[in-house]
Amino acid sequence: MVAVRYQTAFRLYPYAKVPDQEATAPRRHPVVIVGGGPIGMGLALDLGKRGIACLVLDDHDGVGKGSRAICFAKRTLEICDRLGCADPMVEKGVVWNLGRVYRDEKEIYSFNLLPEEGHKRPAFINLQQPYFEQFIVEEIRRQQAAGAPIEIRGQNCVTAMVQMGDHVRLDVDTPDGPYQIEADYLVACDGANSPVRAMMGLDFEGRVFEDNFLIADIRMEADFPVERRFWFDPPFNRGETALLHKQPDDVWRLDFQLGWNIDRKAELDPDRIRGRVAAMIGADIPFELVWTSIYTFRCCTMKDYRHGRVFFAGDSAHQVSPFGARGANGGMQDIDNLGWKLAAVITGQAPDALLDTYHAERKHGAMENIKNSSRSADFLTPRNPAHALFRDAVLDLVEHFPFARPMVNSGRLSVPCTYDAGPLNGPDALPEGPARSRPGSPCSDAPCGDSFLLDHLRGDFTVLTINTGCPAALTIAGKEIPVIAVSTEDDPSGPLAARYLGTCPAAVYLIRPDQHVVARWDRLDLAEIESALHRALGKA
Amino acid sequence: MADLILAPNLENTDDFYAELLAAHEGLSEAAMHALNARLVLILANHIGDQGVLRQALEAARAAAR
Ligand SMILES: Cc1cc2nc3c(=O)[nH]c(=O)nc-3n(C[C@H](O)[C@H](O)[C@H](O)COP(=O)(O)OP(=O)(O)OC[C@H]3O[C@@H](n4cnc5c(N)ncnc54)[C@H](O)[C@@H]3O)c2cc1C
């Protein structure tokens, strides 16, 4: 029996019996992914496109209903572009750039997320998480049709696991009863309450924030502007905060801070929620409640994201407050990092040590996300009189003086992390090169001919040359490395040069499969590239 | 790194001190705290050097009785 823990919005992978369930001995799979949320499905798509056979086990048969992530960041869209599923997301999603912050009834300042030109994707889109997951699964279906070795098994609940040295053995429950399988590698993408983590008796430590937030997703046809609006101490929610944000399908996300000591049941009463909503949007605007829930949050992380042949990615490894939209966005960077490494080790191109760097790099990313989202929470939820004193001082000052604007923290929205001093980084031999493209950084997009630079970074190690002659491909240590040779003329508008050259006349970059910079030089030197590649594969 | 100045540095200390007190005139205790918090933020932004600010925070904490 498999318990139903939540309602599904879309049934995408109904249960079907498979031969593994009848096998006399457990069948072995190269990679088993536990959990088919956005992170597990994203990893499956990445691995499948690389030709690595993977099996996703999810205890439901589709995407969970209800309000979770709505803000997806540019970096996530760039990752999804590489995976082939960003177009429908951006088509369906609501693009927004402008955020307004109010105190009481007065606007105290506004911000524009991406004043910078020359990116294919917007800074953020708003899209209900079920759609995000659906579009990934639809791309998986297309890739499967084209032969990608991905399998999804719905209503397959992992109930026990044990590490056996050179593999992991899993007990899986289904509507037809239990069976066992084996995995060379197991990736736990089973969410914040990760059963795999619990089965292994592993820690998940951090801070619980003493606050409750009420989410009301409502449908209304209002011509409110497509902006993120955030209130401190509004008349309709005195002493607390509130947020209003647009989603597709005429759905709006309303978020009310409630404080710590609340009567949960009373707060969830639909009539009471309707009253709150009307007070916020105006009594004359008709609306319908689509989904409501109350959430509390914590900022937690596991100590290690790798345990032998078991890896943790997404919420199972780390959980952050929703302020800043760093949950799913951070998780997508996990799988961006893990996918190519697993593929390189499984195909024998890299040693096992490469997999240790998944933990090193992504723990660094998660700690950055936790730091930022904890700071936002401290601002929004002052925990002692000093927090409140300075928060109010900032809000007093911001109405008068621009210097206080950056101090207002209503969520520092997700940006990808740079793996500074990362174990795979090579030399920075481009004196005066732009800091944003230093080794370890995610490549910034830029216009490039009639497309964009990131469109050319398709998931392999790639050499990017700017203003220097180069053959179309390089053979390095017996392996063919694609080359993208561009010049400043490919982008007369300037961002390409500004982001990759600075004041340098020419540059050569070695870029990882996840579009992070390995190393850079002022000229092409094959021996240098070979040694950086060697290091980036975990061989140094 | 710049050092925090801890030797006398004001041209006319008594004048400044009097103005500081005058700024608090007629305020409730809560309003005084709020004023001082705003003042700290304004001065911190003016100084703009995190190293100096850190030294100032340490000095202020160290001088507590
Ligand atoms: C109110 C709210 C707002 C948020 N807003 C944002 C936002 O704007 N932007 C953002 O980036 N993030 C946001 N997040 C966070 C985001 O929702 C999560 O980070 C994201 O869902 C994590 O994905 P995941 O795949 O790691 O885990 P999950 O989505 O939790 O998926 C885990 C999957 O594992 C399955 N599973 C569990 N146990 C088993 C088992 N034993 N066997 C088989 N399968 C199992 C589950 O059924 C589920 O399908 C928000 C979260 C909340 C609560």
mmCIF file of C-alpha atoms in Angstrom, chain A residues 216-526:
data_model
loop_
_atom_site.group_PDB
_atom_site.id
_atom_site.type_symbol
_atom_site.label_atom_id
_atom_site.label_comp_id
_atom_site.label_asym_id
_atom_site.label_seq_id
_atom_site.Cartn_x
_atom_site.Cartn_y
_atom_site.Cartn_z
ATOM 1 C CA ALA A 216 -3.959 32.705 -0.065
ATOM 2 C CA ASP A 217 -3.809 32.110 -3.787
ATOM 3 C CA ILE A 218 -6.856 33.815 -5.244
ATOM 4 C CA ARG A 219 -8.298 34.145 -8.720
ATOM 5 C CA MET A 220 -9.490 37.589 -9.679
ATOM 6 C CA GLU A 221 -9.654 39.728 -12.748
ATOM 7 C CA ALA A 222 -8.084 42.890 -11.474
ATOM 8 C CA ASP A 223 -5.926 45.227 -13.434
ATOM 9 C CA PHE A 224 -3.384 45.570 -10.664
ATOM 10 C CA PRO A 225 0.062 46.134 -12.127
ATOM 11 C CA VAL A 226 2.392 43.158 -12.628
ATOM 12 C CA GLU A 227 4.720 44.039 -9.780
ATOM 13 C CA ARG A 228 5.792 42.549 -6.516
ATOM 14 C CA ARG A 229 4.204 44.601 -3.772
ATOM 15 C CA PHE A 230 5.390 44.280 -0.224
ATOM 16 C CA TRP A 231 3.988 46.016 2.852
ATOM 17 C CA PHE A 232 5.391 46.687 6.272
ATOM 18 C CA ASP A 233 2.671 47.335 8.814
ATOM 19 C CA PRO A 234 -0.221 47.880 6.398
ATOM 20 C CA PRO A 235 -3.649 48.953 7.700
ATOM 21 C CA PHE A 236 -5.063 45.548 6.696
ATOM 22 C CA ASN A 237 -2.425 43.601 8.648
ATOM 23 C CA ARG A 238 -1.243 45.844 11.475
ATOM 24 C CA GLY A 239 2.181 45.216 12.894
ATOM 25 C CA GLU A 240 2.924 42.496 10.352
ATOM 26 C CA THR A 241 3.944 42.263 6.698
ATOM 27 C CA ALA A 242 2.091 41.311 3.530
ATOM 28 C CA LEU A 243 2.935 40.451 -0.053
ATOM 29 C CA LEU A 244 0.997 40.546 -3.314
ATOM 30 C CA HIS A 245 2.313 38.850 -6.408
ATOM 31 C CA LYS A 246 0.854 37.874 -9.780
ATOM 32 C CA GLN A 247 0.822 34.356 -11.178
ATOM 33 C CA PRO A 248 -0.491 33.044 -14.511
ATOM 34 C CA ASP A 249 -4.196 32.220 -15.005
ATOM 35 C CA ASP A 250 -5.344 35.399 -13.179
ATOM 36 C CA VAL A 251 -4.128 33.917 -9.924
ATOM 37 C CA TRP A 252 -2.521 36.149 -7.319
ATOM 38 C CA ARG A 253 -0.381 35.110 -4.385
ATOM 39 C CA LEU A 254 -1.268 36.897 -1.155
ATOM 40 C CA ASP A 255 0.967 36.268 1.810
ATOM 41 C CA PHE A 256 0.113 37.542 5.282
ATOM 42 C CA GLN A 257 2.506 37.424 8.209
ATOM 43 C CA LEU A 258 0.523 36.256 11.234
ATOM 44 C CA GLY A 259 2.988 36.179 14.116
ATOM 45 C CA TRP A 260 3.818 33.240 16.359
ATOM 46 C CA ASN A 261 0.939 32.689 18.749
ATOM 47 C CA ILE A 262 -2.005 32.055 16.494
ATOM 48 C CA ASP A 263 -5.011 29.810 16.404
ATOM 49 C CA ARG A 264 -4.187 27.879 13.249
ATOM 50 C CA LYS A 265 -7.604 26.433 12.782
ATOM 51 C CA ALA A 266 -9.351 29.777 13.168
ATOM 52 C CA GLU A 267 -6.924 31.431 10.756
ATOM 53 C CA LEU A 268 -7.645 28.807 8.113
ATOM 54 C CA ASP A 269 -11.386 29.394 8.276
ATOM 55 C CA PRO A 270 -12.296 30.389 4.685
ATOM 56 C CA ASP A 271 -14.594 33.189 5.841
ATOM 57 C CA ARG A 272 -11.875 34.701 7.932
ATOM 58 C CA ILE A 273 -9.436 34.448 5.010
ATOM 59 C CA ARG A 274 -11.974 36.054 2.669
ATOM 60 C CA GLY A 275 -12.236 38.935 5.120
ATOM 61 C CA ARG A 276 -8.469 39.403 5.116
ATOM 62 C CA VAL A 277 -8.312 39.293 1.335
ATOM 63 C CA ALA A 278 -11.114 41.826 0.927
ATOM 64 C CA ALA A 279 -9.399 44.174 3.357
ATOM 65 C CA MET A 280 -6.251 43.946 1.271
ATOM 66 C CA ILE A 281 -7.515 44.169 -2.310
ATOM 67 C CA GLY A 282 -10.672 46.212 -1.733
ATOM 68 C CA ALA A 283 -14.176 45.090 -0.835
ATOM 69 C CA ASP A 284 -15.582 45.654 -4.332
ATOM 70 C CA ILE A 285 -13.283 43.239 -6.207
ATOM 71 C CA PRO A 286 -14.750 39.753 -6.696
ATOM 72 C CA PHE A 287 -12.350 36.844 -6.185
ATOM 73 C CA GLU A 288 -12.246 33.125 -5.607
ATOM 74 C CA LEU A 289 -9.953 31.279 -3.168
ATOM 75 C CA VAL A 290 -7.812 28.805 -5.115
ATOM 76 C CA TRP A 291 -5.592 27.500 -2.368
ATOM 77 C CA THR A 292 -4.803 28.437 1.206
ATOM 78 C CA SER A 293 -2.271 27.205 3.707
ATOM 79 C CA ILE A 294 -0.277 28.333 6.709
ATOM 80 C CA TYR A 295 3.438 27.775 6.735
ATOM 81 C CA THR A 296 6.220 28.225 9.225
ATOM 82 C CA PHE A 297 9.797 28.052 8.162
ATOM 83 C CA ARG A 298 13.236 27.018 9.185
ATOM 84 C CA CYS A 299 16.703 27.334 7.723
ATOM 85 C CA CYS A 300 18.370 23.933 7.956
ATOM 86 C CA THR A 301 21.073 21.959 6.249
ATOM 87 C CA MET A 302 22.623 18.516 6.390
ATOM 88 C CA LYS A 303 26.261 18.355 7.336
ATOM 89 C CA ASP A 304 27.283 16.336 4.280
ATOM 90 C CA TYR A 305 25.487 16.113 0.967
ATOM 91 C CA ARG A 306 27.344 12.954 0.013
ATOM 92 C CA HIS A 307 27.341 9.722 1.987
ATOM 93 C CA GLY A 308 29.188 7.076 -0.018
ATOM 94 C CA ARG A 309 26.932 6.257 -2.935
ATOM 95 C CA VAL A 310 24.061 8.373 -1.662
ATOM 96 C CA PHE A 311 23.668 12.055 -2.555
ATOM 97 C CA PHE A 312 21.177 14.592 -1.256
ATOM 98 C CA ALA A 313 19.853 17.377 -3.487
ATOM 99 C CA GLY A 314 17.190 20.057 -3.148
ATOM 100 C CA ASP A 315 15.112 20.402 0.002
ATOM 101 C CA SER A 316 16.301 17.054 1.374
ATOM 102 C CA ALA A 317 19.784 18.571 1.741
ATOM 103 C CA HIS A 318 18.863 22.100 2.752
ATOM 104 C CA GLN A 319 15.803 24.130 3.488
ATOM 105 C CA VAL A 320 15.515 27.925 3.468
ATOM 106 C CA SER A 321 12.807 30.449 4.226
ATOM 107 C CA PRO A 322 10.744 31.371 1.172
ATOM 108 C CA PHE A 323 12.006 34.975 1.370
ATOM 109 C CA GLY A 324 14.272 35.362 -1.586
ATOM 110 C CA ALA A 325 12.941 32.381 -3.541
ATOM 111 C CA ARG A 326 15.984 30.281 -2.889
ATOM 112 C CA GLY A 327 14.413 26.846 -2.399
ATOM 113 C CA ALA A 328 13.683 25.411 -5.804
ATOM 114 C CA ASN A 329 16.109 27.873 -7.377
ATOM 115 C CA GLY A 330 18.903 26.618 -5.116
ATOM 116 C CA GLY A 331 17.917 23.009 -5.742
ATOM 117 C CA MET A 332 18.117 23.429 -9.498
ATOM 118 C CA GLN A 333 21.709 24.583 -9.057
ATOM 119 C CA ASP A 334 22.357 21.367 -7.102
ATOM 120 C CA ILE A 335 21.347 19.165 -9.979
ATOM 121 C CA ASP A 336 23.104 21.406 -12.487
ATOM 122 C CA ASN A 337 26.225 20.658 -10.475
ATOM 123 C CA LEU A 338 25.615 16.950 -9.835
ATOM 124 C CA GLY A 339 24.376 15.831 -13.267
ATOM 125 C CA TRP A 340 27.583 16.193 -15.255
ATOM 126 C CA LYS A 341 29.730 14.917 -12.402
ATOM 127 C CA LEU A 342 27.740 11.689 -12.029
ATOM 128 C CA ALA A 343 27.812 11.234 -15.806
ATOM 129 C CA ALA A 344 31.578 11.791 -15.958
ATOM 130 C CA VAL A 345 32.249 9.269 -13.189
ATOM 131 C CA ILE A 346 29.790 6.662 -14.501
ATOM 132 C CA THR A 347 31.321 6.824 -17.995
ATOM 133 C CA GLY A 348 34.828 6.535 -16.581
ATOM 134 C CA GLN A 349 35.994 9.999 -17.595
ATOM 135 C CA ALA A 350 36.560 11.158 -14.044
ATOM 136 C CA PRO A 351 37.539 9.560 -10.746
ATOM 137 C CA ASP A 352 35.180 9.104 -7.829
ATOM 138 C CA ALA A 353 36.798 12.116 -6.123
ATOM 139 C CA LEU A 354 34.926 14.397 -8.525
ATOM 140 C CA LEU A 355 31.724 13.468 -6.695
ATOM 141 C CA ASP A 356 33.092 14.823 -3.414
ATOM 142 C CA THR A 357 33.205 18.249 -5.010
ATOM 143 C CA TYR A 358 29.414 18.166 -5.328
ATOM 144 C CA HIS A 359 29.216 18.466 -1.573
ATOM 145 C CA ALA A 360 31.985 21.071 -1.363
ATOM 146 C CA GLU A 361 30.461 23.355 -3.968
ATOM 147 C CA ARG A 362 26.786 22.990 -3.189
ATOM 148 C CA LYS A 363 27.189 23.200 0.559
ATOM 149 C CA HIS A 364 28.892 26.522 -0.097
ATOM 150 C CA GLY A 365 25.886 27.543 -2.220
ATOM 151 C CA ALA A 366 23.396 26.393 0.391
ATOM 152 C CA MET A 367 25.175 28.262 3.185
ATOM 153 C CA GLU A 368 25.010 31.418 1.100
ATOM 154 C CA ASN A 369 21.278 30.882 0.585
ATOM 155 C CA ILE A 370 20.725 30.182 4.267
ATOM 156 C CA LYS A 371 22.704 33.264 5.250
ATOM 157 C CA ASN A 372 20.679 35.493 2.932
ATOM 158 C CA SER A 373 17.307 34.068 3.770
ATOM 159 C CA SER A 374 18.043 34.186 7.530
ATOM 160 C CA ARG A 375 18.983 37.846 7.243
ATOM 161 C CA SER A 376 15.723 38.590 5.445
ATOM 162 C CA ALA A 377 13.846 36.761 8.150
ATOM 163 C CA ASP A 378 15.620 38.793 10.847
ATOM 164 C CA PHE A 379 14.493 41.962 9.124
ATOM 165 C CA LEU A 380 10.927 40.809 8.559
ATOM 166 C CA THR A 381 10.494 39.028 11.862
ATOM 167 C CA PRO A 382 12.461 41.034 14.436
ATOM 168 C CA ARG A 383 13.283 38.625 17.239
ATOM 169 C CA ASN A 384 14.346 41.120 19.899
ATOM 170 C CA PRO A 385 13.952 44.837 20.637
ATOM 171 C CA ALA A 386 17.210 45.736 18.868
ATOM 172 C CA HIS A 387 16.097 43.996 15.664
ATOM 173 C CA ALA A 388 12.845 45.960 15.784
ATOM 174 C CA LEU A 389 14.593 49.218 16.676
ATOM 175 C CA PHE A 390 16.931 49.138 13.692
ATOM 176 C CA ARG A 391 14.330 47.763 11.302
ATOM 177 C CA ASP A 392 12.079 50.707 12.129
ATOM 178 C CA ALA A 393 15.006 53.118 11.916
ATOM 179 C CA VAL A 394 15.751 51.868 8.398
ATOM 180 C CA LEU A 395 12.116 52.248 7.384
ATOM 181 C CA ASP A 396 12.035 55.778 8.839
ATOM 182 C CA LEU A 397 15.184 56.761 6.975
ATOM 183 C CA VAL A 398 14.332 55.215 3.622
ATOM 184 C CA GLU A 399 11.514 57.673 3.061
ATOM 185 C CA HIS A 400 14.013 60.519 3.201
ATOM 186 C CA PHE A 401 17.451 59.259 2.189
ATOM 187 C CA PRO A 402 18.481 56.894 -0.589
ATOM 188 C CA PHE A 403 21.379 55.425 1.422
ATOM 189 C CA ALA A 404 18.913 53.390 3.483
ATOM 190 C CA ARG A 405 17.321 51.663 0.483
ATOM 191 C CA PRO A 406 19.770 48.785 0.309
ATOM 192 C CA MET A 407 19.190 48.175 4.029
ATOM 193 C CA VAL A 408 15.512 47.344 3.492
ATOM 194 C CA ASN A 409 15.426 43.564 3.292
ATOM 195 C CA SER A 410 12.145 42.146 2.067
ATOM 196 C CA GLY A 411 13.988 39.158 0.566
ATOM 197 C CA ARG A 412 17.279 39.142 -1.325
ATOM 198 C CA LEU A 413 16.185 37.420 -4.474
ATOM 199 C CA SER A 414 18.038 34.327 -5.576
ATOM 200 C CA VAL A 415 21.228 34.758 -7.540
ATOM 201 C CA PRO A 416 23.552 31.877 -8.369
ATOM 202 C CA CYS A 417 26.632 31.456 -6.231
ATOM 203 C CA THR A 418 30.237 31.681 -7.367
ATOM 204 C CA TYR A 419 32.441 28.789 -6.319
ATOM 205 C CA ASP A 420 35.263 31.035 -5.142
ATOM 206 C CA ALA A 421 38.318 28.976 -4.228
ATOM 207 C CA GLY A 422 36.365 25.942 -5.447
ATOM 208 C CA PRO A 423 38.272 22.659 -5.690
ATOM 209 C CA LEU A 424 37.843 22.479 -9.464
ATOM 210 C CA ASN A 425 38.879 26.026 -10.320
ATOM 211 C CA GLY A 426 41.923 26.681 -12.473
ATOM 212 C CA PRO A 427 44.026 29.791 -12.894
ATOM 213 C CA ASP A 428 42.748 33.304 -13.346
ATOM 214 C CA ALA A 429 45.323 34.379 -15.917
ATOM 215 C CA LEU A 430 43.384 37.243 -17.421
ATOM 216 C CA PRO A 431 44.808 40.220 -15.586
ATOM 217 C CA GLU A 432 42.156 42.934 -15.202
ATOM 218 C CA GLY A 433 39.447 40.533 -16.445
ATOM 219 C CA PRO A 434 35.913 41.333 -15.219
ATOM 220 C CA ALA A 435 35.346 40.027 -11.679
ATOM 221 C CA ARG A 436 31.916 38.632 -12.545
ATOM 222 C CA SER A 437 33.522 36.074 -14.867
ATOM 223 C CA ARG A 438 36.312 34.934 -12.534
ATOM 224 C CA PRO A 439 36.925 31.204 -12.077
ATOM 225 C CA GLY A 440 34.045 29.595 -10.205
ATOM 226 C CA SER A 441 31.431 32.063 -11.420
ATOM 227 C CA PRO A 442 28.402 31.090 -13.478
ATOM 228 C CA CYS A 443 28.749 32.496 -16.985
ATOM 229 C CA SER A 444 26.766 35.673 -17.510
ATOM 230 C CA ASP A 445 24.611 35.628 -20.571
ATOM 231 C CA ALA A 446 25.326 38.129 -23.356
ATOM 232 C CA PRO A 447 24.121 38.770 -26.892
ATOM 233 C CA CYS A 448 26.106 36.761 -29.416
ATOM 234 C CA GLY A 449 25.346 37.176 -33.122
ATOM 235 C CA ASP A 450 21.629 36.561 -33.557
ATOM 236 C CA SER A 451 21.383 34.433 -30.400
ATOM 237 C CA PHE A 452 22.799 34.476 -26.880
ATOM 238 C CA LEU A 453 26.050 33.184 -25.497
ATOM 239 C CA LEU A 454 24.514 30.638 -23.126
ATOM 240 C CA ASP A 455 22.656 29.028 -26.044
ATOM 241 C CA HIS A 456 26.079 27.855 -27.202
ATOM 242 C CA LEU A 457 27.089 26.265 -23.883
ATOM 243 C CA ARG A 458 25.220 22.993 -24.276
ATOM 244 C CA GLY A 459 26.393 20.907 -21.355
ATOM 245 C CA ASP A 460 29.942 19.877 -22.298
ATOM 246 C CA PHE A 461 33.270 21.312 -21.293
ATOM 247 C CA THR A 462 33.672 24.167 -23.764
ATOM 248 C CA VAL A 463 36.401 26.588 -24.711
ATOM 249 C CA LEU A 464 35.253 30.154 -25.328
ATOM 250 C CA THR A 465 37.633 32.387 -27.205
ATOM 251 C CA ILE A 466 37.100 36.093 -27.698
ATOM 252 C CA ASN A 467 39.060 38.018 -30.309
ATOM 253 C CA THR A 468 41.564 35.234 -30.845
ATOM 254 C CA GLY A 469 41.750 32.736 -33.695
ATOM 255 C CA CYS A 470 40.954 29.133 -32.849
ATOM 256 C CA PRO A 471 39.993 25.875 -34.620
ATOM 257 C CA ALA A 472 36.331 24.749 -34.384
ATOM 258 C CA ALA A 473 37.208 21.989 -31.948
ATOM 259 C CA LEU A 474 40.241 21.163 -29.861
ATOM 260 C CA THR A 475 41.476 17.696 -29.078
ATOM 261 C CA ILE A 476 42.745 17.682 -25.555
ATOM 262 C CA ALA A 477 43.989 14.542 -23.829
ATOM 263 C CA GLY A 478 42.289 12.508 -26.559
ATOM 264 C CA LYS A 479 38.960 14.196 -26.033
ATOM 265 C CA GLU A 480 37.281 16.593 -28.418
ATOM 266 C CA ILE A 481 36.342 19.866 -26.752
ATOM 267 C CA PRO A 482 33.922 22.172 -28.542
ATOM 268 C CA VAL A 483 35.089 25.721 -29.121
ATOM 269 C CA ILE A 484 32.996 28.830 -29.370
ATOM 270 C CA ALA A 485 35.031 31.506 -31.076
ATOM 271 C CA VAL A 486 33.461 34.921 -30.858
ATOM 272 C CA SER A 487 34.637 38.450 -31.311
ATOM 273 C CA THR A 488 33.485 41.793 -29.993
ATOM 274 C CA GLU A 489 31.814 42.275 -33.379
ATOM 275 C CA ASP A 490 29.329 39.529 -32.450
ATOM 276 C CA ASP A 491 27.871 41.952 -29.958
ATOM 277 C CA PRO A 492 28.182 45.573 -31.035
ATOM 278 C CA SER A 493 25.903 46.554 -28.122
ATOM 279 C CA GLY A 494 28.750 45.833 -25.700
ATOM 280 C CA PRO A 495 27.747 43.383 -22.927
ATOM 281 C CA LEU A 496 29.810 40.489 -24.312
ATOM 282 C CA ALA A 497 32.988 42.558 -24.083
ATOM 283 C CA ALA A 498 32.035 44.139 -20.777
ATOM 284 C CA ARG A 499 31.277 40.765 -19.171
ATOM 285 C CA TYR A 500 34.174 38.727 -20.576
ATOM 286 C CA LEU A 501 36.964 41.103 -21.588
ATOM 287 C CA GLY A 502 36.789 44.247 -19.520
ATOM 288 C CA THR A 503 39.780 46.214 -20.715
ATOM 289 C CA CYS A 504 41.584 43.128 -22.085
ATOM 290 C CA PRO A 505 41.962 42.871 -25.871
ATOM 291 C CA ALA A 506 41.341 39.101 -26.001
ATOM 292 C CA ALA A 507 40.460 36.214 -23.723
ATOM 293 C CA VAL A 508 40.163 32.429 -23.556
ATOM 294 C CA TYR A 509 37.804 30.750 -21.089
ATOM 295 C CA LEU A 510 37.426 27.093 -20.161
ATOM 296 C CA ILE A 511 33.805 26.526 -19.131
ATOM 297 C CA ARG A 512 32.307 23.566 -17.271
ATOM 298 C CA PRO A 513 29.283 21.570 -18.382
ATOM 299 C CA ASP A 514 27.200 23.518 -15.830
ATOM 300 C CA GLN A 515 28.336 26.823 -17.364
ATOM 301 C CA HIS A 516 30.635 27.797 -14.516
ATOM 302 C CA VAL A 517 34.047 29.198 -15.419
ATOM 303 C CA VAL A 518 36.982 26.845 -14.750
ATOM 304 C CA ALA A 519 39.825 29.153 -15.727
ATOM 305 C CA ARG A 520 40.692 31.999 -18.048
ATOM 306 C CA TRP A 521 43.713 33.294 -19.891
ATOM 307 C CA ASP A 522 44.756 36.160 -22.118
ATOM 308 C CA ARG A 523 45.753 33.788 -24.934
ATOM 309 C CA LEU A 524 45.239 30.240 -26.175
ATOM 310 C CA ASP A 525 47.641 27.730 -24.623
ATOM 311 C CA LEU A 526 46.659 24.087 -25.091
#
